[in-house]
Coordinates of C-alpha atoms in Angstrom, one line a residue:
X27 CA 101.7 84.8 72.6
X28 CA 103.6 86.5 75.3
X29 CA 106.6 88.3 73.7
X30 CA 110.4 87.9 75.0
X31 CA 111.0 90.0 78.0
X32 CA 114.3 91.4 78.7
X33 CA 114.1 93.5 82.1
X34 CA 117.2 93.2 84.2
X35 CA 116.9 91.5 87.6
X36 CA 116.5 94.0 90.8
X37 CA 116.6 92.5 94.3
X38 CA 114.0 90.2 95.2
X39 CA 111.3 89.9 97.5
X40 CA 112.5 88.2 100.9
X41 CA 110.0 85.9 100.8
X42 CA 110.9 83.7 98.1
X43 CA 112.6 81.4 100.3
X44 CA 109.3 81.0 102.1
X45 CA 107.1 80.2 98.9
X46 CA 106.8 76.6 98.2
X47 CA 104.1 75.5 95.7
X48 CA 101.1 75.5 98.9
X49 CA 102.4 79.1 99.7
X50 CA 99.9 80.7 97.6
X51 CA 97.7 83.3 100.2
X52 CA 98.7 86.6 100.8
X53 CA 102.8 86.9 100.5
X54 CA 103.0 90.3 101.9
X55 CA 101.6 89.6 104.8
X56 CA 104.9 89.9 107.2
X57 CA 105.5 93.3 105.7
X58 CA 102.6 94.8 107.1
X59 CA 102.2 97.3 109.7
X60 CA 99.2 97.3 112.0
X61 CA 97.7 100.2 113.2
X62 CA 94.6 99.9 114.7
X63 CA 91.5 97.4 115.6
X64 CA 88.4 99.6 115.4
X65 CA 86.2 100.9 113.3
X66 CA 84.4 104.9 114.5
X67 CA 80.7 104.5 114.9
X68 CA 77.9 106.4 113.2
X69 CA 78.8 109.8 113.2
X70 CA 77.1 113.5 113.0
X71 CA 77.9 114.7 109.2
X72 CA 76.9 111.1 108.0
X73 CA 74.9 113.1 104.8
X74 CA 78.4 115.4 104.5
X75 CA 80.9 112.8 104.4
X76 CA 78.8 109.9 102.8
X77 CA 78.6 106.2 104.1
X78 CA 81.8 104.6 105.6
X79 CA 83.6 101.8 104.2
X80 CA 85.9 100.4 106.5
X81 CA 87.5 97.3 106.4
X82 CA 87.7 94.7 109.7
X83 CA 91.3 95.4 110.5
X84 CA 92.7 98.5 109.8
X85 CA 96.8 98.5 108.6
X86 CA 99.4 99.1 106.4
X87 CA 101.4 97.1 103.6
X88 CA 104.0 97.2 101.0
X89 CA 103.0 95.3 98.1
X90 CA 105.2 92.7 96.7
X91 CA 104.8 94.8 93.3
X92 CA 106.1 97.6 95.6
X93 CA 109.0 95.7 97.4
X94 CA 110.4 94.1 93.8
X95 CA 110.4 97.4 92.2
X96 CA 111.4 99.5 95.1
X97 CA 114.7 97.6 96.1
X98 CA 116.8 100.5 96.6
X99 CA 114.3 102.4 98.1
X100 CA 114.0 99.6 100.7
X101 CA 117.5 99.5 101.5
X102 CA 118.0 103.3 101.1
X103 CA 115.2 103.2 104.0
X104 CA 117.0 100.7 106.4
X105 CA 119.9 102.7 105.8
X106 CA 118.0 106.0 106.7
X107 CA 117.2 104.5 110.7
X108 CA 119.7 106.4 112.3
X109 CA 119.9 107.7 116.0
X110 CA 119.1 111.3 116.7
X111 CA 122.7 111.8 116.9
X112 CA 123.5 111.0 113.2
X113 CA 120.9 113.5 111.6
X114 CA 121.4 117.6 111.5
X115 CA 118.7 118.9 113.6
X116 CA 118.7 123.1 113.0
X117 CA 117.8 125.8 115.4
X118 CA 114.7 128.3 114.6
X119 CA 118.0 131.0 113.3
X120 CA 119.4 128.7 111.6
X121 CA 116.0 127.3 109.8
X122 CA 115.0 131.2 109.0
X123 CA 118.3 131.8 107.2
X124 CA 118.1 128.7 105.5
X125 CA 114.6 129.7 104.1
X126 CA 116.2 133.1 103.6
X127 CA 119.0 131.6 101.3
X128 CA 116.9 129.4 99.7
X129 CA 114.2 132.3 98.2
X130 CA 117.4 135.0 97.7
X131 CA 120.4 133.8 95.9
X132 CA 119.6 130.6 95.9
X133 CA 116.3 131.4 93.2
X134 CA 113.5 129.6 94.9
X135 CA 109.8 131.0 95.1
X136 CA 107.6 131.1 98.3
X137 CA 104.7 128.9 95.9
X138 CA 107.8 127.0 94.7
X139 CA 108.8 125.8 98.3
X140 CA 105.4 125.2 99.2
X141 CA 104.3 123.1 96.4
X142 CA 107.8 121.0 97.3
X143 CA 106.6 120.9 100.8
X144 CA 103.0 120.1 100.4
X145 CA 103.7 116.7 98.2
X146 CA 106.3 115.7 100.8
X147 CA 103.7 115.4 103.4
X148 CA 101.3 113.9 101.1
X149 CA 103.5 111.4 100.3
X150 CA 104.4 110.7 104.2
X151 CA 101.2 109.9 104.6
X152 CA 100.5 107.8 101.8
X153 CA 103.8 105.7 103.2
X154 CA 102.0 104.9 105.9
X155 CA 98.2 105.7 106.3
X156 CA 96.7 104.0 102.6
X157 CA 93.8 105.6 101.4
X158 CA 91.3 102.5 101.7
X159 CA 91.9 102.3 105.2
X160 CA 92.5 106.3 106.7
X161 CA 90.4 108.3 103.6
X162 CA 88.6 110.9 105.5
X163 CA 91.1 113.7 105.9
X164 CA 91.4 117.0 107.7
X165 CA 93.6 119.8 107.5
X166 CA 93.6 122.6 110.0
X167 CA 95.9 125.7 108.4
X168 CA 97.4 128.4 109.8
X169 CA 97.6 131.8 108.6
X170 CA 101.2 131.5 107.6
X171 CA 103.4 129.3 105.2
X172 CA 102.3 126.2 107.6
X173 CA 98.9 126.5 106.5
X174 CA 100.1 126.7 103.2
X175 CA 102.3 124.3 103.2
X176 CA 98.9 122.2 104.4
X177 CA 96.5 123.7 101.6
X178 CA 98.9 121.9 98.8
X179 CA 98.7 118.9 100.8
X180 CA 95.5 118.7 100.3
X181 CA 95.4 118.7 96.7
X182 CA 97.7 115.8 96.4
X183 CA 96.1 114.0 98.9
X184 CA 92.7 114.5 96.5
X185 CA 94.9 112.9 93.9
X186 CA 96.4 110.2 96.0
X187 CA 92.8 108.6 96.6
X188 CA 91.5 110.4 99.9
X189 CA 88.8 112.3 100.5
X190 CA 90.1 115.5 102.0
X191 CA 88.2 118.4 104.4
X192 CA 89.8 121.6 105.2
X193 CA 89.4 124.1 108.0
X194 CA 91.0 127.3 107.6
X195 CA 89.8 129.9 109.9
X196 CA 92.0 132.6 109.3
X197 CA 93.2 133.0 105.9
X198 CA 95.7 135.3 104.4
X199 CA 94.6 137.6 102.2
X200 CA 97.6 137.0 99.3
X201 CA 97.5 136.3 95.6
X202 CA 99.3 132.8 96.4
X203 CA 97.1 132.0 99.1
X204 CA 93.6 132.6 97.5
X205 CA 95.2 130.4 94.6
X206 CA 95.6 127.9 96.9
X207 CA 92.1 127.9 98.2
X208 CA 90.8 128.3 94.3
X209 CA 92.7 125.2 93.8
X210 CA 91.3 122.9 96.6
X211 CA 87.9 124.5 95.8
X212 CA 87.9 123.3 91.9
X213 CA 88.5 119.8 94.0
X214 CA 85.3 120.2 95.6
X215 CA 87.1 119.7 98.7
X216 CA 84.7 120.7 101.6
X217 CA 85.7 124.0 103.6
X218 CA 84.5 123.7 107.3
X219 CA 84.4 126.4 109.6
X220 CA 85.6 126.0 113.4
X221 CA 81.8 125.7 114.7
X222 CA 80.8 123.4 111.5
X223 CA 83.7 121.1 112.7
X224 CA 82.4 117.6 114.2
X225 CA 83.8 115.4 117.3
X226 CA 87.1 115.4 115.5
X227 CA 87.7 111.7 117.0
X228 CA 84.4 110.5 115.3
X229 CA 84.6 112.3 111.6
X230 CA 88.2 111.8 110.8
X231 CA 90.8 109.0 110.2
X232 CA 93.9 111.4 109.8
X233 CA 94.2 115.3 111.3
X234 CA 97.3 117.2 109.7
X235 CA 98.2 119.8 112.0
X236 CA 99.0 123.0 109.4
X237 CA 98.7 125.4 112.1
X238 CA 102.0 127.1 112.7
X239 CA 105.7 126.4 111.6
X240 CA 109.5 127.1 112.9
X241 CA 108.7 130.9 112.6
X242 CA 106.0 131.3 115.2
X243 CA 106.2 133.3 118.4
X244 CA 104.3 133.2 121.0
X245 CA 101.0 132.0 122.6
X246 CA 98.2 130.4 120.0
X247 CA 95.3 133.0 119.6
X248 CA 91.6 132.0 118.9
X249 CA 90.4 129.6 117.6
X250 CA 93.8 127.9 117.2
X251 CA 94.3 127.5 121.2
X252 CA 90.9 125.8 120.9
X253 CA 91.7 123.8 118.0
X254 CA 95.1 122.5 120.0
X255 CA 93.4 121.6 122.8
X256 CA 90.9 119.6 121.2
X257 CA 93.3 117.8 119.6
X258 CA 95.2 116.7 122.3
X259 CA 92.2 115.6 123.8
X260 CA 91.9 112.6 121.3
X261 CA 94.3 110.1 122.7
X262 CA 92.9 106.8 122.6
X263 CA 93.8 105.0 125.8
X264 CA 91.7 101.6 124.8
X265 CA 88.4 103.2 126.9
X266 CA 85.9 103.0 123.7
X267 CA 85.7 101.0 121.2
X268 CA 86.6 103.3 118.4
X269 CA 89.4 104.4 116.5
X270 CA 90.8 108.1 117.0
X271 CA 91.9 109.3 114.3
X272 CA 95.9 109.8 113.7
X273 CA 97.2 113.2 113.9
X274 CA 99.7 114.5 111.7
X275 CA 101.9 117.4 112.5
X276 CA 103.8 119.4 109.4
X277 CA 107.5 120.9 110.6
X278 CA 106.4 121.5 114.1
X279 CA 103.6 120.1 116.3
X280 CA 101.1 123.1 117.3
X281 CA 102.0 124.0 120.5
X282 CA 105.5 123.4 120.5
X283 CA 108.7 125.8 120.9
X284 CA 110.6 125.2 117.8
X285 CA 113.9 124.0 120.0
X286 CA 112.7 122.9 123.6
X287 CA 109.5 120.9 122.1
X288 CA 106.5 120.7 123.8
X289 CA 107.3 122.8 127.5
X290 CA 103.6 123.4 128.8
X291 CA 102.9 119.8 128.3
X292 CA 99.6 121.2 125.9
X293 CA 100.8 120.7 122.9
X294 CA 100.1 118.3 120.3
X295 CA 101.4 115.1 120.6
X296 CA 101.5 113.7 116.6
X297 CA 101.3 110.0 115.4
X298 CA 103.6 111.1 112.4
X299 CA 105.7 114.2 112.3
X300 CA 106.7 115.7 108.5
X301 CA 109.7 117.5 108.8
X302 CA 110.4 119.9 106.2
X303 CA 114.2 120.3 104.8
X304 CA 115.8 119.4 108.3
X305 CA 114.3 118.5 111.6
X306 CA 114.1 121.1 113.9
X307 CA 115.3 121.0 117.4
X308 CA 112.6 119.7 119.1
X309 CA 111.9 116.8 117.1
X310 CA 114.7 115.2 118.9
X311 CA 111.7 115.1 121.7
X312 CA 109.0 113.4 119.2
X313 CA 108.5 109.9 120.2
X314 CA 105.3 109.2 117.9
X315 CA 105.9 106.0 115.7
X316 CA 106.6 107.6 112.0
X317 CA 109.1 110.3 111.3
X318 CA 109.7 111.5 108.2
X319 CA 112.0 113.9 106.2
X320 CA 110.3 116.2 103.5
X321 CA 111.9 118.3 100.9
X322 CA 113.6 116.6 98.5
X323 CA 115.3 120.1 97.1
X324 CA 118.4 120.9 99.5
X325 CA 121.0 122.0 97.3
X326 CA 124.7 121.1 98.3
X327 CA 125.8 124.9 98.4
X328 CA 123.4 124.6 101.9
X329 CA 124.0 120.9 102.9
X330 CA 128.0 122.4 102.8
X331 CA 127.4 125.6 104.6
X332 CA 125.6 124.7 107.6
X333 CA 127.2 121.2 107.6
X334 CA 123.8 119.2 107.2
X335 CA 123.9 115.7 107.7
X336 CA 120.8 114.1 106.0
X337 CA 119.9 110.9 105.2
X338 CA 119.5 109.8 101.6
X339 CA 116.3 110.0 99.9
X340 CA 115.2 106.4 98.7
X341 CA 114.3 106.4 94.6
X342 CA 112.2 108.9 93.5
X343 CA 110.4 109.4 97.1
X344 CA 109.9 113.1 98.4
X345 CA 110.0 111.5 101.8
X346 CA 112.5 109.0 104.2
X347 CA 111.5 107.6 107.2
X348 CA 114.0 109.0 110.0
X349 CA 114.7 107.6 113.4
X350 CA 113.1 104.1 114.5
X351 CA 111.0 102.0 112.6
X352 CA 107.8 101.1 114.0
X353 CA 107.2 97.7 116.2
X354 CA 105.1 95.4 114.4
X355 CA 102.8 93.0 115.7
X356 CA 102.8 90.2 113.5
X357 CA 99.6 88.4 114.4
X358 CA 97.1 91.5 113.7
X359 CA 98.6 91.7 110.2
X360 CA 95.6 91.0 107.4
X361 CA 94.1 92.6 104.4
X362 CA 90.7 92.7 103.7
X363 CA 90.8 92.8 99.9
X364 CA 88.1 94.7 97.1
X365 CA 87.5 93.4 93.8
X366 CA 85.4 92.7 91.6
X367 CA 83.7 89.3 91.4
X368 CA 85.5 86.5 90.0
X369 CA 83.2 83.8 88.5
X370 CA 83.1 81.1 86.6
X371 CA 80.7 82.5 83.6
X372 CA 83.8 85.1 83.3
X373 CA 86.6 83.4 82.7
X374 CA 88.1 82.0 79.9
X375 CA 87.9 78.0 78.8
X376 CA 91.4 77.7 78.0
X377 CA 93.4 78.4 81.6
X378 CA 96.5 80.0 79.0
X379 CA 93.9 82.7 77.5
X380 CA 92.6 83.6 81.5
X381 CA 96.5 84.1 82.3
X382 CA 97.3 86.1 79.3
X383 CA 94.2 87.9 79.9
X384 CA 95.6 88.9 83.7
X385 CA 98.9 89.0 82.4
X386 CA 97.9 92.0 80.3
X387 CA 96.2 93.8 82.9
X388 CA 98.9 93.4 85.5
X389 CA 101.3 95.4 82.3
X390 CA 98.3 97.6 81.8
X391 CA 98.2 98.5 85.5
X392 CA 101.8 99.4 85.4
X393 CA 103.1 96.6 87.5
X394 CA 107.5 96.3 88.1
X395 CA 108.1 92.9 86.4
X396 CA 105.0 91.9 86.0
X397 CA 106.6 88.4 84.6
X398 CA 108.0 87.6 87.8
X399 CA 107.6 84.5 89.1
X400 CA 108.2 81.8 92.3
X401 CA 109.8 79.0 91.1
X402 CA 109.2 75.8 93.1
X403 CA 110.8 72.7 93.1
X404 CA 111.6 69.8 95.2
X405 CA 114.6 67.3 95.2
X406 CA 114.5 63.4 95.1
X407 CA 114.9 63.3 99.0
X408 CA 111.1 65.5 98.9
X409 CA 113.3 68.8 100.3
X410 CA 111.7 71.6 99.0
X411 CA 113.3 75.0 97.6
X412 CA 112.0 78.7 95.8
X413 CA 113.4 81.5 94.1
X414 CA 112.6 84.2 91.9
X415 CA 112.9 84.1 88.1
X416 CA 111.3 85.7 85.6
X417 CA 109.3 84.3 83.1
X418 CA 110.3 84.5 79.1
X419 CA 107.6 83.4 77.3
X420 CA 104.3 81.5 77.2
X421 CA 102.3 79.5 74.4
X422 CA 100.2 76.9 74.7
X423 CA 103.2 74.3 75.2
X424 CA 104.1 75.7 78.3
X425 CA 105.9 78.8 80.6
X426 CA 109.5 79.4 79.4
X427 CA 112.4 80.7 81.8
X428 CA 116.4 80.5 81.5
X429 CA 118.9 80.1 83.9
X430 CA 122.4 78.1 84.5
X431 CA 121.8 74.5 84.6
X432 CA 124.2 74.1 86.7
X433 CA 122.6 75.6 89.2
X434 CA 120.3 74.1 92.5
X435 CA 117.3 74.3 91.1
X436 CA 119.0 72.9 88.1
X437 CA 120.4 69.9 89.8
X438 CA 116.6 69.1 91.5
X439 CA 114.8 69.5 87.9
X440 CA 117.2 66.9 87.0
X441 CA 116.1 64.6 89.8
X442 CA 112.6 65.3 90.0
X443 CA 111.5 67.6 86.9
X444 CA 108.2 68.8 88.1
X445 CA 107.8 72.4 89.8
X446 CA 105.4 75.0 90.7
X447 CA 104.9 78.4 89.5
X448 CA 103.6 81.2 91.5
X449 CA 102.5 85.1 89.7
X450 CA 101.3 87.4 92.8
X451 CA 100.3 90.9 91.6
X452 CA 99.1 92.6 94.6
X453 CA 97.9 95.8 92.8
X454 CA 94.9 93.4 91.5
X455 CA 94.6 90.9 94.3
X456 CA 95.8 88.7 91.9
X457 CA 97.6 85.1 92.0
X458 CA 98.2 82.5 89.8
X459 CA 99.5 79.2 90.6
X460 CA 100.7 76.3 87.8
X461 CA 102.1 73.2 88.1
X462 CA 103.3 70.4 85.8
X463 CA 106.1 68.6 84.6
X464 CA 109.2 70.6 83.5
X465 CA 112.0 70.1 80.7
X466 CA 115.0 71.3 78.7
X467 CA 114.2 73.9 75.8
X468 CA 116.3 73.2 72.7
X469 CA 119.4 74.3 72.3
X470 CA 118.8 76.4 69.3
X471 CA 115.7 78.0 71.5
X472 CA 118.3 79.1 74.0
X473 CA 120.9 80.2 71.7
X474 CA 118.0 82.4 70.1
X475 CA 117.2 84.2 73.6
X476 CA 120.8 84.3 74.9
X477 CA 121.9 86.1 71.6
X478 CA 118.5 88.7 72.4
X479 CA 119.8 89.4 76.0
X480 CA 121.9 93.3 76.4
X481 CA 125.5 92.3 76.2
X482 CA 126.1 92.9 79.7
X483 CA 123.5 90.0 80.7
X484 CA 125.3 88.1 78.3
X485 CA 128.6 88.5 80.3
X486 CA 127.0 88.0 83.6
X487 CA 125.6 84.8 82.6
X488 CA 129.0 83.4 81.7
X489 CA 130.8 84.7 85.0
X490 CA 128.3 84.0 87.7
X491 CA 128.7 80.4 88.6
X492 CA 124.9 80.4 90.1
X493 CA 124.1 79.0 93.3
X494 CA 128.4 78.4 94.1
X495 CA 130.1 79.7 97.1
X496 CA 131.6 82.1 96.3
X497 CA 135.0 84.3 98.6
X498 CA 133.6 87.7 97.8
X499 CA 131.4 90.3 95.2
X500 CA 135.2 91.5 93.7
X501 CA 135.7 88.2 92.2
X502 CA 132.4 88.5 90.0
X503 CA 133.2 92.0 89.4
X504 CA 137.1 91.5 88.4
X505 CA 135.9 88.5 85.8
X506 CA 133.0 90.6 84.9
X507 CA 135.6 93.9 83.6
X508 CA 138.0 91.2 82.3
X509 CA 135.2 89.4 79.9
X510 CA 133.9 93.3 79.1
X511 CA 137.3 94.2 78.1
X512 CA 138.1 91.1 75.8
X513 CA 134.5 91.3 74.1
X514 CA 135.1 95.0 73.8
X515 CA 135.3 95.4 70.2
X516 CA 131.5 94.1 69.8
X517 CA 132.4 90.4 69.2
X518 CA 130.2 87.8 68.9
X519 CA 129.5 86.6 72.8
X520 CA 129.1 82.4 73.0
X521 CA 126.7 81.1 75.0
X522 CA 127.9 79.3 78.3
X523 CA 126.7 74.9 77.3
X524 CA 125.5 75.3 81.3
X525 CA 122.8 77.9 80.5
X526 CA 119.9 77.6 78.9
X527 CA 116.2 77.1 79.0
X528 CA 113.5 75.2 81.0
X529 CA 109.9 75.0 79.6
X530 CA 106.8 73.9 82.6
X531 CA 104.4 71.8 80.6
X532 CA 101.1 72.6 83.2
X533 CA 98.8 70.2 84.1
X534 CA 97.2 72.6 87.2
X535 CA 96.4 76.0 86.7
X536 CA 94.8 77.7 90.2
X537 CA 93.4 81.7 89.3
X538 CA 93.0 83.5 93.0
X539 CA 91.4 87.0 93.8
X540 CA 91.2 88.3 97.3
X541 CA 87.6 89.1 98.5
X542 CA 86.1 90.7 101.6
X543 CA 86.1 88.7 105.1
X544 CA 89.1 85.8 103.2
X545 CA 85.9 84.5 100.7
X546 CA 88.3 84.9 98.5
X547 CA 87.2 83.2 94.6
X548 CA 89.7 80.3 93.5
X549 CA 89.1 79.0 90.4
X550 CA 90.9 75.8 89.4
X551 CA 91.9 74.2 86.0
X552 CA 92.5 70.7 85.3
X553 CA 92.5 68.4 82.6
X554 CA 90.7 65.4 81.5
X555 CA 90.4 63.2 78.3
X556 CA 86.7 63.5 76.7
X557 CA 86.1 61.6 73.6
X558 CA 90.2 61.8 73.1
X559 CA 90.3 65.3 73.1
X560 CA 91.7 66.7 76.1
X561 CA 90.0 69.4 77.6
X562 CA 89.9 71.4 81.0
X563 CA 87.4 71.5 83.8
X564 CA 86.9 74.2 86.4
X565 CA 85.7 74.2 89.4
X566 CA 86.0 76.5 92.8
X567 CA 87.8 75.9 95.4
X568 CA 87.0 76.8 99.0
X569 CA 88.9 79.5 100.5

């Protein structure tokens, strides 16, 4: 028996509107980003790095888990897409004294500044570049706090899934530093020396460029100059039919002056750029597709003094995406899913023990509102509608929601009371799709969950006319403070006669797990009378 579940509502996933009951194959896919077509041929250190496992088409996407749990984040983020113009960008003085501030009066450490900076970039990446796509990762350190900076990226990157590689070819011979390198070591992250390294564009799927920060004078020495050339040899123009890998430069790209950018026209030119409490400069001159803020840990005493102007930090991200969003090209946009096997020896009889069975792993994995749900219906005319609701219990008589009956979807039970139900939890390349007829829960039922909602929900049930025009958000929130203030003293709250209950009696249950190459397993529950006894048959369904 699924318990009551009393989560409050966050913004929904976009695509609700789009999922009618047939709309049951990859929801995501329009928030995906694609990045590239090819796949890097047999390479060199084969026995080092281990067999490759690439999938078809290689790309990026926010899970629908993601974008339901994430809402402000993802609005946070639009808001953050601001011209150069809008964001502080600080001068290599002004960056110094910053720091300066920052490790004197202001209390922080050296290792404490690094550590901050390190998981910023990890997380960058892992915005953009997921680990089952770009795993194979090297970072090139300097000798100074850049390299640093890059050595604690590693060890996050080791915990966010990838397989990291390190060159570090001049290291510095401090107590923080040979921490550092202890650290990664105990990771069994593989240290490569400048002549060990491969043909970079073969080996690799991301390069972070640690090599030198805001504070660097002057012209590269060996084996950095090298190192900068080589990399700026990897541009892809379309030539071969591989993949280069994506560079990623922390602060400052190698090769660049900290304010005029890159002035010999040798420097690296970066597929993302991390920069670390403010952008410097001459990041006003990066025009790569992903720039991020790092740093999460500017406190107001500095945003105040040198007037900083900084966009806000979505949730609890280290990172925000700064300046324009990518360009997206809809059609390349796929995922070639990995799970385990999903057959019919596995899976439960009873469809309502299989979905309580993924029901528990999608809260075991961790998932936001797991009990989320498309809701499907269709009016007498045929005209077809979705939204989101959230699902309030399940036995075997059926899937229980509430909502205000007055509302559409309300109005089209009424005229044609069957619907569709649709559970996607993209963490397990999971779906689940039920149909059947749908009716009224009893009025004592609803009374029961109304009275087990938070007060406030209880309030908002009763003001929101659902589905109404209405002339603005003030009128919700002025009836909203007025009902607060007359049920102030903790009286009882009376349930609204328009709300209550709805319970989907299912006659089709579909189980779907994305596989490799869309031979994705559908399994597919349906009754039938044997011997009067109703029981239910599964079969498979073609993908």
């Amino acid at each position: 028996m699924l318990p009551l579940l009393r989560k409050s509502k966050t913004m929904r996933c976009l695509l609700t509107q789009l999922l009618l009951p047939s709309d049951f194959i990859n929801t995501t896919a329009i928030l995906k980003a694609s990045l590239s077509l090819h796949n890097p041929p047999p390479n060199p250190l084969s026995v080092l790095l281990g067999p490759k496992s690439k999938s078809e088409i290689s790309g990026f996407s926010w899970s629908y888990s993601q974008v339901r749990g994430m809402a402000n984040r993802v609005v946070s983020s639009i808001q953050s897409l601001q011209d150069s113009e809008s964001i502080t960008y600080l001068s290599q003085r002004e960056a110094a004294e910053i720091d300066e501030e920052l490790m004197g009066p202001l209390g922080f450490s050296v290792d404490q500044l690094m550590e901050l900076a390190g998981l910023s970039v990890a997380s960058a990446i892992a915005e953009v570049y997921r680990s089952n796509e770009y795993n194979r990762v090297l970072v090139i350190c300097g000798p100074g706090n850049n390299g640093g900076d890059g050595l604690v990226a590693v060890r996050h990157l080791y915990h966010f899934g990838y397989k990291p590689f390190v060159c570090y070819p001049t290291r510095t011979p401090k107590p923080l530093y040979t921490g550092l390198v202890t650290q990664v070591e105990s990771l069994a992250a593989p240290f490569l020396s400048v002549e060990d390294l491969p043909i970079l564009s073969n080996d690799f799927d991301i390069i972070v460029d640690a090599m030198f920060g805001f504070s660097f004078h002057g012209t590269p020495r060996p084996p950095f100059d090298d190192l900068i050339r080589r990399l700026t040899c990897l541009l892809n123009h379309d030539q071969t039919p591989r993949r280069s890998p994506v560079i990623v430069s922390i602060d400052i790209p190698s090769g660049w002056h900290v304010e005029e950018g890159d002035i010999s026209g040798e420097g690296i030119k970066p597929d993302m750029l991390v920069s670390l409490t403010a952008p410097k400069l001459c990041a006003k001159k990066f025009y790569g597709p992903h720039h991020f803020l790092g740093g999460r840990f500017v406190p107001p005493s500095i945003v105040d003094k040198y007037k900083l102007r900084l966009p806000p930090y979505p949730g609890t991200s280290m990172c925000v995406r700064i300046g324009k969003a990518p360009q997206i090209d809809i059609s390349a946009l796929r995922e070639n899913y990995i799970s385990p096997e999903f057959l019919e020896d596995q899976v439960k009889p009873d469809p309502f023990d299989q979905f309580q069975k993924w029901f528990d792993d999608a809260v075991a994995a961790g998932l936001k509102e797991p009990n989320a749900m498309a809701l499907s219906t269709a009016a007498e005319d045929g005209k077809p509608s979705s939204r989101m609701v959230l699902l309030k219990g399940v036995d075997k008589d059926g899937f229980v929601w509430y909502t205000n009956y007055e509302s559409r979807k309300a109005r089209e039970l009424s005229e044609n009371p069957r619907a569709s139900l649709l559970f996607y939890w993209d963490a397990l390349n999971r779906q689940v799709r039920v149909e059947g007829l749908v009716q009224k829960v009893s009025e004592e039922e609803s009374e029961q969950y109304f009275h087990s909602r938070p007060r406030g929900s209880q309030i908002g049930a009763i003001v929101s006319p659902q589905s109404s025009v209405i002339p603005g958000r003030h009128v919700l929130h002025q009836e909203y403070k007025e009902l607060e203030a007359k049920f102030s003293d903790g009286s009882f709250i009376p349930k609204p006669k328009h709300w209550g209950g709805y319970r989907l009696k299912p006659e089709f249950f579909e189980f779907w797990q994305g596989q490799e190459s869309r031979l994705h397993d559908r399994l597919h529950y349906y009754p039938r009378e044997i011997d009067g006894k109703r029981e239910w048959r599964i079969d498979r369904l073609a993908p």
